[in-house]
């Protein structure tokens, strides 16, 4: 493609994107294709000769678009938000065009220094202590792995990095039964062994029970295990339950255990001063992650990972082959030593564009609105005689079910599952579910970047109408 053609096509695509964003609500929110439909409409062999961009883009529209679920639709209430926004998309265009590998300071000083600056901004606006330092990871899953490996090296005095687990005591990791699956994955990858992940019971609100944590830790110590790390969740995946950071932190401090906070979804609420209680006890935290790529209008990927002691993180991951030796080492941040991959995208640019475009007050306004929409919906659910909340309202997530009279639990589960599929098949909204104490529950997350109260109102109308028609 010549540069002239590139410029022409780029303008066309920007027009297409603008039109798409304007008319998003005309697509079915959840893709309605059948398994295998897209695959079988793609040719078996790649083309031998280069193709015309007009043809490629035509196939994008005809073959690919029907198989897209529209996460940016204001009628998307499923899973979690994967927010984007105009400034983030603009930054992503520049990131792709620069194509810079930001693994060390020398390979793009602006990327390293902008990352240091915006991560300090973020640390301050979410209220983490000043001695924390941040680094952008691709995902919260990677951040959890980095946290567990760092905790492993701290507890073993860096022996496991050198010699493996040979001759080591058995180390234990703790989290609640509601913890995200990425923690179990990280426990496996970091070599602890899945059987050494202790899933601690929860209280009525589905948050980790600190008394049960103490019990589990003391029982382990009495039998010769060594507690290594607790992963507390601020905003669980199922119901956005908030584990009590302070009570957990006191236990970690008493027994010399690393405390990692997984706030992937809910951490964004910390930009609101009225939610600073979410991390009360923050002085006990060793590492913390939240995802601007979920609820802070920055398109995937951008996961903000903070550590109290960057020295231990770096000592855990540092490598120094001859070809990566530089004259500036020690004076600057070489982020390849702050996590798992060597190669790094210039993700700080997205955060910089987003934070500057919205401003802190602009970000807060959106997040406050999202939380108020969930509260509005929770009120409707509570006042409706045939619906009930299945978990306490937390931030941006409402868990509820349809509950017509005289049905047993089994048939209520069947009815709600049917309701969920019926709603999604309309293409007008997209909701997902979770099971809470055995109850099949619809889960509505009211945090898509451009969602408004009118979208929630229409969704609620559709839900009640569809339910009564079942
Ligand atoms: C979404 C989520 C994750 C996983 O996030 P990725 O960035 O996709 O790895 C982990 N924990 C919680 C609580 C989440 O909500």
PDB file of N, CA and C in Angstrom, residues 102-160:
ATOM      1  N   UNK A 102       8.535  -0.705  23.631  1.00  0.00           N
ATOM      2  CA  UNK A 102       8.904   0.127  24.788  1.00  0.00           C
ATOM      3  C   UNK A 102       9.415  -0.728  25.930  1.00  0.00           C
ATOM      4  N   UNK A 103      10.350  -1.617  25.604  1.00  0.00           N
ATOM      5  CA  UNK A 103      10.820  -2.558  26.625  1.00  0.00           C
ATOM      6  C   UNK A 103      11.795  -1.914  27.604  1.00  0.00           C
ATOM      7  N   UNK A 104      12.629  -1.029  27.104  1.00  0.00           N
ATOM      8  CA  UNK A 104      13.553  -0.330  28.009  1.00  0.00           C
ATOM      9  C   UNK A 104      13.541   1.162  27.686  1.00  0.00           C
ATOM     10  N   UNK A 105      14.087   1.956  28.585  1.00  0.00           N
ATOM     11  CA  UNK A 105      14.081   3.405  28.408  1.00  0.00           C
ATOM     12  C   UNK A 105      14.671   3.797  27.062  1.00  0.00           C
ATOM     13  N   UNK A 106      15.804   3.177  26.711  1.00  0.00           N
ATOM     14  CA  UNK A 106      16.514   3.559  25.489  1.00  0.00           C
ATOM     15  C   UNK A 106      15.685   3.323  24.228  1.00  0.00           C
ATOM     16  N   UNK A 107      14.755   2.371  24.282  1.00  0.00           N
ATOM     17  CA  UNK A 107      14.027   2.035  23.056  1.00  0.00           C
ATOM     18  C   UNK A 107      12.862   2.980  22.807  1.00  0.00           C
ATOM     19  N   UNK A 108      12.631   3.910  23.684  1.00  0.00           N
ATOM     20  CA  UNK A 108      11.706   5.041  23.539  1.00  0.00           C
ATOM     21  C   UNK A 108      11.577   5.748  24.887  1.00  0.00           C
ATOM     22  N   UNK A 109      12.490   6.678  25.137  1.00  0.00           N
ATOM     23  CA  UNK A 109      12.492   7.357  26.448  1.00  0.00           C
ATOM     24  C   UNK A 109      11.139   7.983  26.804  1.00  0.00           C
ATOM     25  N   UNK A 110      10.422   8.515  25.818  1.00  0.00           N
ATOM     26  CA  UNK A 110       9.147   9.173  26.132  1.00  0.00           C
ATOM     27  C   UNK A 110       8.148   8.164  26.685  1.00  0.00           C
ATOM     28  N   UNK A 111       8.188   6.949  26.154  1.00  0.00           N
ATOM     29  CA  UNK A 111       7.236   5.933  26.627  1.00  0.00           C
ATOM     30  C   UNK A 111       7.499   5.611  28.094  1.00  0.00           C
ATOM     31  N   UNK A 112       8.778   5.421  28.438  1.00  0.00           N
ATOM     32  CA  UNK A 112       9.113   5.081  29.827  1.00  0.00           C
ATOM     33  C   UNK A 112       8.763   6.237  30.766  1.00  0.00           C
ATOM     34  N   UNK A 113       9.077   7.447  30.351  1.00  0.00           N
ATOM     35  CA  UNK A 113       8.876   8.574  31.267  1.00  0.00           C
ATOM     36  C   UNK A 113       7.412   8.975  31.358  1.00  0.00           C
ATOM     37  N   UNK A 114       6.689   8.839  30.241  1.00  0.00           N
ATOM     38  CA  UNK A 114       5.245   9.108  30.305  1.00  0.00           C
ATOM     39  C   UNK A 114       4.556   8.056  31.182  1.00  0.00           C
ATOM     40  N   UNK A 115       5.009   6.808  31.051  1.00  0.00           N
ATOM     41  CA  UNK A 115       4.413   5.744  31.880  1.00  0.00           C
ATOM     42  C   UNK A 115       4.636   6.045  33.364  1.00  0.00           C
ATOM     43  N   UNK A 116       5.842   6.480  33.701  1.00  0.00           N
ATOM     44  CA  UNK A 116       6.141   6.795  35.106  1.00  0.00           C
ATOM     45  C   UNK A 116       5.234   7.938  35.585  1.00  0.00           C
ATOM     46  N   UNK A 117       5.071   8.933  34.737  1.00  0.00           N
ATOM     47  CA  UNK A 117       4.255  10.088  35.134  1.00  0.00           C
ATOM     48  C   UNK A 117       2.779   9.733  35.268  1.00  0.00           C
ATOM     49  N   UNK A 118       2.210   9.063  34.245  1.00  0.00           N
ATOM     50  CA  UNK A 118       0.757   8.785  34.329  1.00  0.00           C
ATOM     51  C   UNK A 118       0.449   7.764  35.425  1.00  0.00           C
ATOM     52  N   UNK A 119       1.382   6.860  35.676  1.00  0.00           N
ATOM     53  CA  UNK A 119       1.123   5.894  36.754  1.00  0.00           C
ATOM     54  C   UNK A 119       1.191   6.586  38.114  1.00  0.00           C
ATOM     55  N   UNK A 120       2.049   7.587  38.231  1.00  0.00           N
ATOM     56  CA  UNK A 120       2.042   8.359  39.478  1.00  0.00           C
ATOM     57  C   UNK A 120       0.738   9.163  39.607  1.00  0.00           C
ATOM     58  N   UNK A 121       0.273   9.697  38.488  1.00  0.00           N
ATOM     59  CA  UNK A 121      -1.044  10.383  38.514  1.00  0.00           C
ATOM     60  C   UNK A 121      -2.113   9.418  39.034  1.00  0.00           C
ATOM     61  N   UNK A 122      -2.140   8.244  38.407  1.00  0.00           N
ATOM     62  CA  UNK A 122      -3.185   7.267  38.765  1.00  0.00           C
ATOM     63  C   UNK A 122      -3.077   6.863  40.227  1.00  0.00           C
ATOM     64  N   UNK A 123      -1.851   6.594  40.664  1.00  0.00           N
ATOM     65  CA  UNK A 123      -1.639   6.223  42.070  1.00  0.00           C
ATOM     66  C   UNK A 123      -2.243   7.292  42.973  1.00  0.00           C
ATOM     67  N   UNK A 124      -1.975   8.548  42.644  1.00  0.00           N
ATOM     68  CA  UNK A 124      -2.463   9.637  43.497  1.00  0.00           C
ATOM     69  C   UNK A 124      -3.981   9.785  43.404  1.00  0.00           C
ATOM     70  N   UNK A 125      -4.543   9.627  42.205  1.00  0.00           N
ATOM     71  CA  UNK A 125      -5.991   9.859  42.119  1.00  0.00           C
ATOM     72  C   UNK A 125      -6.798   8.707  42.704  1.00  0.00           C
ATOM     73  N   UNK A 126      -6.217   7.505  42.775  1.00  0.00           N
ATOM     74  CA  UNK A 126      -6.971   6.437  43.451  1.00  0.00           C
ATOM     75  C   UNK A 126      -6.592   6.339  44.928  1.00  0.00           C
ATOM     76  N   UNK A 127      -5.668   7.177  45.368  1.00  0.00           N
ATOM     77  CA  UNK A 127      -5.389   7.267  46.806  1.00  0.00           C
ATOM     78  C   UNK A 127      -4.493   6.181  47.368  1.00  0.00           C
ATOM     79  N   UNK A 128      -3.636   5.584  46.526  1.00  0.00           N
ATOM     80  CA  UNK A 128      -2.643   4.660  47.080  1.00  0.00           C
ATOM     81  C   UNK A 128      -1.528   5.484  47.724  1.00  0.00           C
ATOM     82  N   UNK A 129      -0.847   4.921  48.723  1.00  0.00           N
ATOM     83  CA  UNK A 129       0.217   5.681  49.392  1.00  0.00           C
ATOM     84  C   UNK A 129       1.318   6.113  48.415  1.00  0.00           C
ATOM     85  N   UNK A 130       1.990   7.197  48.765  1.00  0.00           N
ATOM     86  CA  UNK A 130       2.988   7.817  47.881  1.00  0.00           C
ATOM     87  C   UNK A 130       4.200   6.951  47.591  1.00  0.00           C
ATOM     88  N   UNK A 131       4.485   5.993  48.489  1.00  0.00           N
ATOM     89  CA  UNK A 131       5.674   5.159  48.252  1.00  0.00           C
ATOM     90  C   UNK A 131       5.403   4.043  47.238  1.00  0.00           C
ATOM     91  N   UNK A 132       4.167   3.955  46.706  1.00  0.00           N
ATOM     92  CA  UNK A 132       3.883   2.957  45.681  1.00  0.00           C
ATOM     93  C   UNK A 132       4.412   3.435  44.332  1.00  0.00           C
ATOM     94  N   UNK A 133       4.844   2.450  43.510  1.00  0.00           N
ATOM     95  CA  UNK A 133       5.216   2.768  42.132  1.00  0.00           C
ATOM     96  C   UNK A 133       4.407   1.878  41.204  1.00  0.00           C
ATOM     97  N   UNK A 134       4.147   2.395  39.990  1.00  0.00           N
ATOM     98  CA  UNK A 134       3.258   1.654  39.098  1.00  0.00           C
ATOM     99  C   UNK A 134       3.899   1.279  37.786  1.00  0.00           C
ATOM    100  N   UNK A 135       3.325   0.275  37.166  1.00  0.00           N
ATOM    101  CA  UNK A 135       3.753  -0.171  35.841  1.00  0.00           C
ATOM    102  C   UNK A 135       2.511  -0.701  35.126  1.00  0.00           C
ATOM    103  N   UNK A 136       2.431  -0.461  33.826  1.00  0.00           N
ATOM    104  CA  UNK A 136       1.266  -0.941  33.081  1.00  0.00           C
ATOM    105  C   UNK A 136       1.514  -2.380  32.646  1.00  0.00           C
ATOM    106  N   UNK A 137       0.575  -3.260  32.997  1.00  0.00           N
ATOM    107  CA  UNK A 137       0.640  -4.655  32.537  1.00  0.00           C
ATOM    108  C   UNK A 137      -0.433  -4.853  31.479  1.00  0.00           C
ATOM    109  N   UNK A 138      -0.347  -5.973  30.772  1.00  0.00           N
ATOM    110  CA  UNK A 138      -1.394  -6.194  29.759  1.00  0.00           C
ATOM    111  C   UNK A 138      -2.743  -6.502  30.408  1.00  0.00           C
ATOM    112  N   UNK A 139      -2.733  -7.339  31.442  1.00  0.00           N
ATOM    113  CA  UNK A 139      -4.004  -7.732  32.066  1.00  0.00           C
ATOM    114  C   UNK A 139      -3.823  -7.888  33.578  1.00  0.00           C
ATOM    115  N   UNK A 140      -4.955  -7.958  34.272  1.00  0.00           N
ATOM    116  CA  UNK A 140      -4.922  -8.226  35.713  1.00  0.00           C
ATOM    117  C   UNK A 140      -4.426  -9.645  35.979  1.00  0.00           C
ATOM    118  N   UNK A 141      -4.635 -10.541  35.025  1.00  0.00           N
ATOM    119  CA  UNK A 141      -4.124 -11.914  35.185  1.00  0.00           C
ATOM    120  C   UNK A 141      -2.598 -11.910  35.239  1.00  0.00           C
ATOM    121  N   UNK A 142      -1.979 -11.165  34.343  1.00  0.00           N
ATOM    122  CA  UNK A 142      -0.516 -11.052  34.338  1.00  0.00           C
ATOM    123  C   UNK A 142      -0.036 -10.373  35.611  1.00  0.00           C
ATOM    124  N   UNK A 143      -0.778  -9.361  36.059  1.00  0.00           N
ATOM    125  CA  UNK A 143      -0.395  -8.655  37.290  1.00  0.00           C
ATOM    126  C   UNK A 143      -0.453  -9.610  38.482  1.00  0.00           C
ATOM    127  N   UNK A 144      -1.470 -10.474  38.521  1.00  0.00           N
ATOM    128  CA  UNK A 144      -1.592 -11.429  39.629  1.00  0.00           C
ATOM    129  C   UNK A 144      -0.414 -12.403  39.603  1.00  0.00           C
ATOM    130  N   UNK A 145      -0.032 -12.821  38.395  1.00  0.00           N
ATOM    131  CA  UNK A 145       1.120 -13.728  38.285  1.00  0.00           C
ATOM    132  C   UNK A 145       2.384 -13.015  38.761  1.00  0.00           C
ATOM    133  N   UNK A 146       2.557 -11.762  38.344  1.00  0.00           N
ATOM    134  CA  UNK A 146       3.735 -10.998  38.788  1.00  0.00           C
ATOM    135  C   UNK A 146       3.727 -10.887  40.314  1.00  0.00           C
ATOM    136  N   UNK A 147       2.555 -10.646  40.903  1.00  0.00           N
ATOM    137  CA  UNK A 147       2.463 -10.505  42.360  1.00  0.00           C
ATOM    138  C   UNK A 147       2.837 -11.817  43.052  1.00  0.00           C
ATOM    139  N   UNK A 148       2.303 -12.930  42.539  1.00  0.00           N
ATOM    140  CA  UNK A 148       2.576 -14.219  43.193  1.00  0.00           C
ATOM    141  C   UNK A 148       4.041 -14.620  43.066  1.00  0.00           C
ATOM    142  N   UNK A 149       4.635 -14.350  41.905  1.00  0.00           N
ATOM    143  CA  UNK A 149       6.049 -14.705  41.728  1.00  0.00           C
ATOM    144  C   UNK A 149       6.911 -13.821  42.637  1.00  0.00           C
ATOM    145  N   UNK A 150       6.541 -12.545  42.750  1.00  0.00           N
ATOM    146  CA  UNK A 150       7.299 -11.645  43.629  1.00  0.00           C
ATOM    147  C   UNK A 150       7.156 -12.077  45.096  1.00  0.00           C
ATOM    148  N   UNK A 151       5.948 -12.439  45.496  1.00  0.00           N
ATOM    149  CA  UNK A 151       5.720 -12.910  46.868  1.00  0.00           C
ATOM    150  C   UNK A 151       6.522 -14.189  47.128  1.00  0.00           C
ATOM    151  N   UNK A 152       6.581 -15.029  46.107  1.00  0.00           N
ATOM    152  CA  UNK A 152       7.340 -16.286  46.200  1.00  0.00           C
ATOM    153  C   UNK A 152       8.828 -16.008  46.443  1.00  0.00           C
ATOM    154  N   UNK A 153       9.377 -15.059  45.694  1.00  0.00           N
ATOM    155  CA  UNK A 153      10.800 -14.749  45.840  1.00  0.00           C
ATOM    156  C   UNK A 153      11.091 -14.046  47.160  1.00  0.00           C
ATOM    157  N   UNK A 154      10.146 -13.222  47.607  1.00  0.00           N
ATOM    158  CA  UNK A 154      10.346 -12.547  48.894  1.00  0.00           C
ATOM    159  C   UNK A 154      10.405 -13.585  50.016  1.00  0.00           C
ATOM    160  N   UNK A 155       9.442 -14.521  49.998  1.00  0.00           N
ATOM    161  CA  UNK A 155       9.365 -15.464  51.122  1.00  0.00           C
ATOM    162  C   UNK A 155      10.533 -16.454  51.083  1.00  0.00           C
ATOM    163  N   UNK A 156      11.046 -16.751  49.876  1.00  0.00           N
ATOM    164  CA  UNK A 156      12.135 -17.736  49.784  1.00  0.00           C
ATOM    165  C   UNK A 156      13.494 -17.051  49.680  1.00  0.00           C
ATOM    166  N   UNK A 157      13.508 -15.759  49.916  1.00  0.00           N
ATOM    167  CA  UNK A 157      14.759 -15.016  49.819  1.00  0.00           C
ATOM    168  C   UNK A 157      15.446 -15.259  48.464  1.00  0.00           C
ATOM    169  N   UNK A 158      14.653 -15.278  47.411  1.00  0.00           N
ATOM    170  CA  UNK A 158      15.106 -15.410  46.023  1.00  0.00           C
ATOM    171  C   UNK A 158      15.749 -16.771  45.717  1.00  0.00           C
ATOM    172  N   UNK A 159      15.505 -17.746  46.574  1.00  0.00           N
ATOM    173  CA  UNK A 159      16.062 -19.078  46.318  1.00  0.00           C
ATOM    174  C   UNK A 159      15.350 -19.784  45.161  1.00  0.00           C
ATOM    175  N   UNK A 160      14.024 -19.563  45.054  1.00  0.00           N
ATOM    176  CA  UNK A 160      13.279 -20.328  44.030  1.00  0.00           C
ATOM    177  C   UNK A 160      13.684 -19.870  42.629  1.00  0.00           C
TER     178      UNK A 160
END
